[in-house]
mmCIF file of C-alpha atoms and ligand atoms in Angstrom:
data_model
loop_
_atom_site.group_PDB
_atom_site.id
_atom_site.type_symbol
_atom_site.label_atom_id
_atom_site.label_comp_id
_atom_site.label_asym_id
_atom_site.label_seq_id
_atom_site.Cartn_x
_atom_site.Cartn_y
_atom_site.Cartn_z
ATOM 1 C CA UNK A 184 4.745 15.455 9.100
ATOM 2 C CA UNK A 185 8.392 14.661 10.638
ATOM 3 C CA UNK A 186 7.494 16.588 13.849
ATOM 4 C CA UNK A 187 4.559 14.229 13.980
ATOM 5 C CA UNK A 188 6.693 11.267 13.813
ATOM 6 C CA UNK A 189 9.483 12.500 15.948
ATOM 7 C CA UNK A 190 6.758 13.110 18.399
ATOM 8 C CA UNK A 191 5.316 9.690 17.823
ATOM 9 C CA UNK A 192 9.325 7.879 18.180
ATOM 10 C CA UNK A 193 9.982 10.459 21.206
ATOM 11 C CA UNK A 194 6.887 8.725 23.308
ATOM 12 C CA UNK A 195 7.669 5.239 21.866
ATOM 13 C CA UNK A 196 11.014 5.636 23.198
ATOM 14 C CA UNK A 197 10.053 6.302 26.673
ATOM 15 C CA UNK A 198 6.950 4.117 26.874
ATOM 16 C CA UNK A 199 7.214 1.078 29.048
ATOM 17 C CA UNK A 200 4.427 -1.042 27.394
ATOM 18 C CA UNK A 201 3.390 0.068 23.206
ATOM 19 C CA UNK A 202 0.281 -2.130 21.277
ATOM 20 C CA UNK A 203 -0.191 -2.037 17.924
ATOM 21 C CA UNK A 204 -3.644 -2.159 16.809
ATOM 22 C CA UNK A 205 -3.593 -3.271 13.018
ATOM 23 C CA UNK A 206 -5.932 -2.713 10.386
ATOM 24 C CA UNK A 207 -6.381 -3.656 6.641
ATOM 25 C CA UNK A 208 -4.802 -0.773 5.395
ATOM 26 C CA UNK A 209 -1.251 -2.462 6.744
ATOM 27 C CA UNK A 210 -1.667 -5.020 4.210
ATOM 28 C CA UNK A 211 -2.465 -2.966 1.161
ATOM 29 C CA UNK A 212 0.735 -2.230 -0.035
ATOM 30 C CA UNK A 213 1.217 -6.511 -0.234
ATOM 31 C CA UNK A 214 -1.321 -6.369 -2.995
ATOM 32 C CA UNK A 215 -4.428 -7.488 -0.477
ATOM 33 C CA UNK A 216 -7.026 -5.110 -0.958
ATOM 34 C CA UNK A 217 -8.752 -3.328 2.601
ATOM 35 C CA UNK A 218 -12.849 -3.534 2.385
ATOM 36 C CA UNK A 219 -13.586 0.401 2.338
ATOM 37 C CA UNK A 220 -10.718 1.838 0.072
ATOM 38 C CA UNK A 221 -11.768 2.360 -3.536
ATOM 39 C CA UNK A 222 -10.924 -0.944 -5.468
ATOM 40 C CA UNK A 223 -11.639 -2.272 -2.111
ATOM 41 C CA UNK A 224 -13.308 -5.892 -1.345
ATOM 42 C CA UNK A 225 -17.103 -4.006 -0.997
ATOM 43 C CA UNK A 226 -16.889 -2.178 -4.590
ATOM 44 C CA UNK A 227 -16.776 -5.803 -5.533
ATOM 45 C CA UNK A 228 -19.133 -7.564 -3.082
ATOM 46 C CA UNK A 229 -22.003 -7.157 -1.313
ATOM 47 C CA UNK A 230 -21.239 -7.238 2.621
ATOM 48 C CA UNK A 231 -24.748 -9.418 3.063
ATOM 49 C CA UNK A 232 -22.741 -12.171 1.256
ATOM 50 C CA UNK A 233 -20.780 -12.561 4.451
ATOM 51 C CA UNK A 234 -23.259 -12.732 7.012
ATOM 52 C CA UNK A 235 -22.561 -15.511 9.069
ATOM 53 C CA UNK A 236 -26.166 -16.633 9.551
ATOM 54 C CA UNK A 237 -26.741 -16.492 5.775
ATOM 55 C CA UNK A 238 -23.914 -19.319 5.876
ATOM 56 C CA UNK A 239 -25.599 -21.404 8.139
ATOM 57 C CA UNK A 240 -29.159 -20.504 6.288
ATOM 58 C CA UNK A 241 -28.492 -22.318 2.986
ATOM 59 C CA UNK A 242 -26.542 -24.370 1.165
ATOM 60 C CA UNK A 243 -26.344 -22.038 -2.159
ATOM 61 C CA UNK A 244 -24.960 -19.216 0.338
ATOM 62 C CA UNK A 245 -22.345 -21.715 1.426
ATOM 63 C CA UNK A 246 -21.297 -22.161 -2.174
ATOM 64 C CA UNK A 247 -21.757 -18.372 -2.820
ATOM 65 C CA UNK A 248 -19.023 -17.839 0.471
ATOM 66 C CA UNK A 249 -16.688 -20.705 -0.833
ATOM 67 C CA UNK A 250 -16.594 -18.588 -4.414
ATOM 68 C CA UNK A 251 -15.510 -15.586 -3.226
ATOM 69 C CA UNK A 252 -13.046 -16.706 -0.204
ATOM 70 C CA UNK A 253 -11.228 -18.436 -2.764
ATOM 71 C CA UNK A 254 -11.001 -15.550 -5.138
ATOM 72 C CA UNK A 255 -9.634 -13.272 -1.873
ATOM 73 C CA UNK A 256 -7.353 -16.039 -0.567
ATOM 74 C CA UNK A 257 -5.298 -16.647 -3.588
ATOM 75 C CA UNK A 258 -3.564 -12.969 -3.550
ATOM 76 C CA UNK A 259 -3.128 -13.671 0.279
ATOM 77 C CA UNK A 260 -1.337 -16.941 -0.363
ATOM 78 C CA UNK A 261 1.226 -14.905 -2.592
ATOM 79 C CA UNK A 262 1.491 -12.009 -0.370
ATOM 80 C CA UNK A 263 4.368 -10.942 1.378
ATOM 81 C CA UNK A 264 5.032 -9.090 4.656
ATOM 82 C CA UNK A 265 6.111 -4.742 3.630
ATOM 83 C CA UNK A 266 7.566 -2.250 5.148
ATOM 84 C CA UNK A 267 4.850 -1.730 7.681
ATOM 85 C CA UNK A 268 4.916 -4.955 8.927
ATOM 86 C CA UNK A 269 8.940 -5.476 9.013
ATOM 87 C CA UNK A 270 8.730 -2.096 11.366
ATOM 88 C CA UNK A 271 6.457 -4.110 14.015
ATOM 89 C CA UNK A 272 9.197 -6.851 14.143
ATOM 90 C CA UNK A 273 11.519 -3.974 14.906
ATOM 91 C CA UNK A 274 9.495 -2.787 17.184
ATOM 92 C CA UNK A 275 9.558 -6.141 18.783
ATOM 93 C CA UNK A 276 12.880 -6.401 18.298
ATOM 94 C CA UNK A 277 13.731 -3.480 19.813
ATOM 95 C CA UNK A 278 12.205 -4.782 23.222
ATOM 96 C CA UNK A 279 8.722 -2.188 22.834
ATOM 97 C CA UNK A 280 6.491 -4.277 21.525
ATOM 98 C CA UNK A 281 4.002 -5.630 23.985
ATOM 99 C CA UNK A 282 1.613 -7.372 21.140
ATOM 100 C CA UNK A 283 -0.053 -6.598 18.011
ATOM 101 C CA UNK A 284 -4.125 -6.875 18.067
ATOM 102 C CA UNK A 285 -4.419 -7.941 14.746
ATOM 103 C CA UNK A 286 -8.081 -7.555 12.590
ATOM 104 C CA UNK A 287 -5.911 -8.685 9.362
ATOM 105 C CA UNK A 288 -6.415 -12.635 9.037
ATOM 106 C CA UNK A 289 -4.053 -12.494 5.914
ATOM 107 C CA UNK A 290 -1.203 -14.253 8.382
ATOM 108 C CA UNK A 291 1.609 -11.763 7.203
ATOM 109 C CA UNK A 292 2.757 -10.553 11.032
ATOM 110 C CA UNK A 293 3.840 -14.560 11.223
ATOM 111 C CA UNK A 294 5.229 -14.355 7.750
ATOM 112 C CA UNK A 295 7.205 -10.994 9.142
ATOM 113 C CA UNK A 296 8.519 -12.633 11.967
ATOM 114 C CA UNK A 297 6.815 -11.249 14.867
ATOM 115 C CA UNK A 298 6.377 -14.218 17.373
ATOM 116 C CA UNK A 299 3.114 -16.232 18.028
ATOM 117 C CA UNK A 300 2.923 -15.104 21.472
ATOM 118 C CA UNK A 301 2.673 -11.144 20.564
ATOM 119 C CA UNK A 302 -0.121 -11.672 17.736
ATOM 120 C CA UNK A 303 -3.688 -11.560 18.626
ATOM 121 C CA UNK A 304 -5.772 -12.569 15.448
ATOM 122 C CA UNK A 305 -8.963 -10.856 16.610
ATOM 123 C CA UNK A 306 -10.706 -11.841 13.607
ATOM 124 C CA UNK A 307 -8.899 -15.429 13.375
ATOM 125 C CA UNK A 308 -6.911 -16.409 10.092
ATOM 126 C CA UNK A 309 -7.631 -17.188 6.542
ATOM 127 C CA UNK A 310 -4.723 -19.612 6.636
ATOM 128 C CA UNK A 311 -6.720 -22.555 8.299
ATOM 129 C CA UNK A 312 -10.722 -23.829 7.808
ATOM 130 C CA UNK A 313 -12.313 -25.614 10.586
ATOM 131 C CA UNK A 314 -15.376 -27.717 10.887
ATOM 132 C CA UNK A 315 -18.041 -25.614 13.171
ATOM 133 C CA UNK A 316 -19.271 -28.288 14.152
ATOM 134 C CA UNK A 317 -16.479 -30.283 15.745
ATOM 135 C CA UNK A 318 -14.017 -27.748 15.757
ATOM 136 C CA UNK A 319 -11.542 -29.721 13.668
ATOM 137 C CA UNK A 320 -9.077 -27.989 11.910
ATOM 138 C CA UNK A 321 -7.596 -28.088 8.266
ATOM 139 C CA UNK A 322 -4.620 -26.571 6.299
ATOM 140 C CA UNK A 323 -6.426 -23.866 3.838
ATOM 141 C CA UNK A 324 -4.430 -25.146 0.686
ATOM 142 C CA UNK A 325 -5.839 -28.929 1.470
ATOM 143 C CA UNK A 326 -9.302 -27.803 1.423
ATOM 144 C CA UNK A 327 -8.454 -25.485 -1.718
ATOM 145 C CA UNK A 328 -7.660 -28.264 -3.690
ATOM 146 C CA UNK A 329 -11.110 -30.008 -3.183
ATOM 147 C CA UNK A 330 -12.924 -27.014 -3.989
ATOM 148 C CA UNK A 331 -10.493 -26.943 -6.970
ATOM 149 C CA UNK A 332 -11.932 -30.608 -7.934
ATOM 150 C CA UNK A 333 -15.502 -29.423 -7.906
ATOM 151 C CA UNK A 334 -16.542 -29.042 -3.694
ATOM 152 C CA UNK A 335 -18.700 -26.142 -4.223
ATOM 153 C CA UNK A 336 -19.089 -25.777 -0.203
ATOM 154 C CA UNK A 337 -17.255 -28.706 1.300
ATOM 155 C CA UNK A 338 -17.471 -30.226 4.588
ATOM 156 C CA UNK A 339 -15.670 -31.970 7.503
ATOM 157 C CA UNK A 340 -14.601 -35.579 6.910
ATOM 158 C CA UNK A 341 -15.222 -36.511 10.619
ATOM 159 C CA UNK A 342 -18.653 -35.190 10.976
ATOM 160 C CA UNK A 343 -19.942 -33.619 8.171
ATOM 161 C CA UNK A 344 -20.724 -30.614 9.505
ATOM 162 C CA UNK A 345 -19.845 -27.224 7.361
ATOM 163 C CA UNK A 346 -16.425 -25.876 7.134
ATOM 164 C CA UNK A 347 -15.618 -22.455 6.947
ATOM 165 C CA UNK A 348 -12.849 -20.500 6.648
ATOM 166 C CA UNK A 349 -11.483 -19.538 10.439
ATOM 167 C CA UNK A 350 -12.251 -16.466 10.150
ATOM 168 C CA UNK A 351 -14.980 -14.226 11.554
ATOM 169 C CA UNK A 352 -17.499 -13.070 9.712
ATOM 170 C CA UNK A 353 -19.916 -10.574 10.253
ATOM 171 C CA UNK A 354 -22.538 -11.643 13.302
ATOM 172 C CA UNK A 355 -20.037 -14.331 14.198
ATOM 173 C CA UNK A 356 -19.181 -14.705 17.787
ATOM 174 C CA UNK A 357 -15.670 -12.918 18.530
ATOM 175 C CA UNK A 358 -13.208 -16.081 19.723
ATOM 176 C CA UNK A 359 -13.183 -15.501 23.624
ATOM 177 C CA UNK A 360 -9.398 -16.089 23.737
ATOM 178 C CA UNK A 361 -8.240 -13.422 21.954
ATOM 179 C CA UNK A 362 -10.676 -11.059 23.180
ATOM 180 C CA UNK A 363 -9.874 -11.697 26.506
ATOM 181 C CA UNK A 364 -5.939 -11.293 25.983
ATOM 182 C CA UNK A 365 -6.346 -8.107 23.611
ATOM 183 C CA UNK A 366 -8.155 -6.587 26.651
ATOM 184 C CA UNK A 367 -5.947 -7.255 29.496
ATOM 185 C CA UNK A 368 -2.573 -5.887 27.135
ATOM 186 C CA UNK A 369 -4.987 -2.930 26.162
ATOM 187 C CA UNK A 370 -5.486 -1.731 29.385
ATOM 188 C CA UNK A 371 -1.925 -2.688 30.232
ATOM 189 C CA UNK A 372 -0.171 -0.728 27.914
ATOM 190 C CA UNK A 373 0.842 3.161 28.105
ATOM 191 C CA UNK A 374 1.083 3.508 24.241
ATOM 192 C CA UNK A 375 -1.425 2.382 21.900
ATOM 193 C CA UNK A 376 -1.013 2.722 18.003
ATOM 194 C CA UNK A 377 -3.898 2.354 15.486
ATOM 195 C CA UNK A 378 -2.985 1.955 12.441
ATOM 196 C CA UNK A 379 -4.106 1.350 8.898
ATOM 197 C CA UNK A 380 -8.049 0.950 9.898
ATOM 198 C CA UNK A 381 -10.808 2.506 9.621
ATOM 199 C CA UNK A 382 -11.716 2.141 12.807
ATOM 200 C CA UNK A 383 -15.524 1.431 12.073
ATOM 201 C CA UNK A 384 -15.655 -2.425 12.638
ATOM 202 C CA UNK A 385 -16.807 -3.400 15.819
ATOM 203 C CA UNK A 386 -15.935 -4.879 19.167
ATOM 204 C CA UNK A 387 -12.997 -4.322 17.454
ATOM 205 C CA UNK A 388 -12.875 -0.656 17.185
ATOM 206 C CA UNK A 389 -13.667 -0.371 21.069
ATOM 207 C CA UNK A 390 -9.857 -1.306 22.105
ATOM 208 C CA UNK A 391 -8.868 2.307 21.069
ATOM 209 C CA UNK A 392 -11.072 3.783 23.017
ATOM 210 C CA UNK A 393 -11.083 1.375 26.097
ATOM 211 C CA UNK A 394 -7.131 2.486 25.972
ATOM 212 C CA UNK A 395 -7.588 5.510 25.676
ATOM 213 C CA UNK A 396 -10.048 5.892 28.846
ATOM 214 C CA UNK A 397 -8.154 3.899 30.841
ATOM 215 C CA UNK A 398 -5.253 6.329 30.557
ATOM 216 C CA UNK A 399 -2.882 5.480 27.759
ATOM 217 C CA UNK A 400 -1.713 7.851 24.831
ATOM 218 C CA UNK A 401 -3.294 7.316 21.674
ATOM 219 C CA UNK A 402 -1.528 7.472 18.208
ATOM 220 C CA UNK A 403 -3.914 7.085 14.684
ATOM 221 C CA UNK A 404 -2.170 6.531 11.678
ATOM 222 C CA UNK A 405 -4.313 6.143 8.731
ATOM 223 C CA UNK A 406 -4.700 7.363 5.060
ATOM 224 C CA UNK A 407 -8.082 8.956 5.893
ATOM 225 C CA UNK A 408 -9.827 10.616 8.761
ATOM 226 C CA UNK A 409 -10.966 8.123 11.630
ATOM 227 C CA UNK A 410 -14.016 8.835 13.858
ATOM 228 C CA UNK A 411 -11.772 8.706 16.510
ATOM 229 C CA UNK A 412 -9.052 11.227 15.331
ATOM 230 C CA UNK A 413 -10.290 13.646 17.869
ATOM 231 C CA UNK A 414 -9.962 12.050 21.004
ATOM 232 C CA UNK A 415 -6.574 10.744 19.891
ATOM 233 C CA UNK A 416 -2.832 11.972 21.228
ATOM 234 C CA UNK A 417 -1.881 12.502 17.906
ATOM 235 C CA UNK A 418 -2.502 11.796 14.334
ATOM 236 C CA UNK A 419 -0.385 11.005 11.539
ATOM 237 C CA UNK A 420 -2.085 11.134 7.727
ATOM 238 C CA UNK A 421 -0.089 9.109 5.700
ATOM 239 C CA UNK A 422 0.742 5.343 3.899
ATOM 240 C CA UNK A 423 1.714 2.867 6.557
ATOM 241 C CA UNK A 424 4.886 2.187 4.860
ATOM 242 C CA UNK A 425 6.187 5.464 4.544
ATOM 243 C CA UNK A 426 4.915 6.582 8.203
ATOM 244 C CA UNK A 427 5.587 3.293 10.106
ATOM 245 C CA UNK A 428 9.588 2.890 9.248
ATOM 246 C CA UNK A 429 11.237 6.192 9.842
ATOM 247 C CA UNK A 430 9.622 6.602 13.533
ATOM 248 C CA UNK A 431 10.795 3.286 14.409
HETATM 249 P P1 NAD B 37 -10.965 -1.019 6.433
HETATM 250 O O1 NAD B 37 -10.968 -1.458 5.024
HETATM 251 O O2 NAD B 37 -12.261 -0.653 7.053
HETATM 252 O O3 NAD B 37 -10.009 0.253 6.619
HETATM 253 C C1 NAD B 37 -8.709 0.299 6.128
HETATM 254 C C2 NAD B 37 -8.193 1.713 6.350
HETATM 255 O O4 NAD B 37 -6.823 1.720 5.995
HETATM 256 C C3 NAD B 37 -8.908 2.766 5.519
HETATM 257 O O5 NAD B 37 -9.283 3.859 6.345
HETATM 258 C C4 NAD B 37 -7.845 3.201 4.484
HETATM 259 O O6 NAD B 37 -7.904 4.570 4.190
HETATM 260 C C5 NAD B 37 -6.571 2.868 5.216
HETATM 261 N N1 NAD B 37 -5.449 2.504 4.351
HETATM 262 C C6 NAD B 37 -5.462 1.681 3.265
HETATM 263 N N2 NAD B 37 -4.228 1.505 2.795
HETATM 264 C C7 NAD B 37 -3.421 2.262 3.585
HETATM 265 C C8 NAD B 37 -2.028 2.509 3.600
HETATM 266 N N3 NAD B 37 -1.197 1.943 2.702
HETATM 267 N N4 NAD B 37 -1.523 3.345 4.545
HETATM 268 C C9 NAD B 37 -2.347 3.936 5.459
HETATM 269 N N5 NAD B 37 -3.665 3.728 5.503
HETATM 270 C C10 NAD B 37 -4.188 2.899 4.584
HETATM 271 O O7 NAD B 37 -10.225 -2.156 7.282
HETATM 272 P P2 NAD B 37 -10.249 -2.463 8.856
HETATM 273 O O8 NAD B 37 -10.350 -1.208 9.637
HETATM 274 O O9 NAD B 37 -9.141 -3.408 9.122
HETATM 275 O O10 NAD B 37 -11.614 -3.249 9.125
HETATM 276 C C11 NAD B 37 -12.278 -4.052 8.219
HETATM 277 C C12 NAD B 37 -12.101 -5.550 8.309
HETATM 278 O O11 NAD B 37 -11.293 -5.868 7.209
HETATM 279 C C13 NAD B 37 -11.374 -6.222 9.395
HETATM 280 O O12 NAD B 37 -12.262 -6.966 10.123
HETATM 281 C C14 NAD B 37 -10.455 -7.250 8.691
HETATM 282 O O13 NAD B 37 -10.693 -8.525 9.200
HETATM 283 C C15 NAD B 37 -10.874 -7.216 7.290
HETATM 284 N N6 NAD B 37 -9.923 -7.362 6.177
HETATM 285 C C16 NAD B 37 -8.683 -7.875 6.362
HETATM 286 C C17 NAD B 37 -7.809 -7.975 5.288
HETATM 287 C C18 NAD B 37 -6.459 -8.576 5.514
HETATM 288 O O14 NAD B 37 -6.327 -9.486 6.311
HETATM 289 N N7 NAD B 37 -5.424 -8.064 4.857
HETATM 290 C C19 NAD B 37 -8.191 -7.493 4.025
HETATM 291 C C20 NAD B 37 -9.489 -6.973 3.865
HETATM 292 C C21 NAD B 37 -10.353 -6.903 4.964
#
């Protein structure tokens, strides 16, 4: 394991431009539970129940979304930013940081102190709701409170149309913006790190890879095998927090 990371620090140190590609698994050890680990958010819920067109299908799925976003966002409210995430602010810090490509929407790489510019929320944020209708956009813990007073699935005062949390859900469109930017720093940077995911959720898992064929090194750091382990530079098997620090 340390010649792993000292291998991993050596090429950080000389690479010109590093992106960290951040999973679920970063945020476990802040008490938010990943989707796939055991105890995870699908030994609780079926992954149907977040089909975006089921949202748009019915009102009872609406309500059905609203119950269980609100059971998932209260431990994200609470959450703090770990050890994992305090070494990406070093890494910023440090000047090697190009930016982090973010699936987490729990909002803790802001709460770390890694600046707006360098995050790319690929799967948006579970910190605001907006309207998708007219794209207007709320505070989460204002729209809370109504579901608090007894809006089951509630919706935008300007238009009426539905509000969701703004995140993506599954058969959602991918937000251009951030797709667009996560590409051109992919295929920008020498040194790409994915850690703490699975690596099984697409487009998302394709950044990796598109780094990876355009030329960069590749560095995996995850609990459990990835599908991608084998094409990669170099693999570390470990917990974020212990793995992330030391080679920073
Ligand atoms: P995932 O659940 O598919 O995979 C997480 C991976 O991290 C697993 O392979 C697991 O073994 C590993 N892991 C868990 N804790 C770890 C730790 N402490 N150290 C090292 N590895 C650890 O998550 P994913 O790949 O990010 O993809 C699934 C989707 O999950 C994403 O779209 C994301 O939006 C969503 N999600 C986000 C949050 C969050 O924002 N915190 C929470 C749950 C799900």
């Amino acid at each position: 394991m340390k010649e792993r990371i000292d291998q991993a620090a050596e090429w950080i140190s000389h690479a010109k431009a590093v992106v960290v590609f951040a999973g679920a698994g970063l945020s476990t050890e802040s008490g938010i539970p990943d989707f796939r680990s055991p105890g995870g958010v699908w030994d609780r819920y079926n992954p149907e129940d977040f089909y975006f067109q089921n949202f748009l299908a019915s009102e009872s799925s609406r309500e059905k979304y609203w119950q269980m976003t609100t059971e998932m966002y209260e431990p994200m409210k609470e959450a703090r930013p770990n050890a994992a995430h305090q070494a990406i602010v070093e890494l910023e810090v440090l000047g090697k940081l190009d930016c982090v490509i973010t699936q987490n929407i729990d909002g803790l790489h802001h709460k770390a102190g890694n600046s707006e510019e360098r995050i790319i929320e690929l799967h948006g944020t579970a910190l605001y709701v907006s309207c998708l209708s007219c794209k207007k956009r709320y505070d989460r813990d204002e729209i809370q409170e109504r579901v608090r007073q007894g809006q089951k699935a509630p919706r935008c005062d300007s238009c009426g149309g539905f509000l969701k949390p703004a995140t993506i859900s599954f058969g959602q469109p991918m937000p251009d913006t951030a797709m667009r930017r996560a590409q051109d720093f992919t295929l920008s940077c020498n040194l790409f790190l994915a850690i703490a995911s699975s690596l099984v959720v697409w487009p998302a898992a394709g950044f990796p890879l598109m780094a990876k064929r355009n030329g960069a090194r590749l560095i995996i750091i995850n609990r459990e095998p990835t599908d991608f382990d084998d094409i990669a530079d170099l693999v570390v098997r470990g917990d974020i927090g212990t793995v992330l620090e030391p080679f920073v």
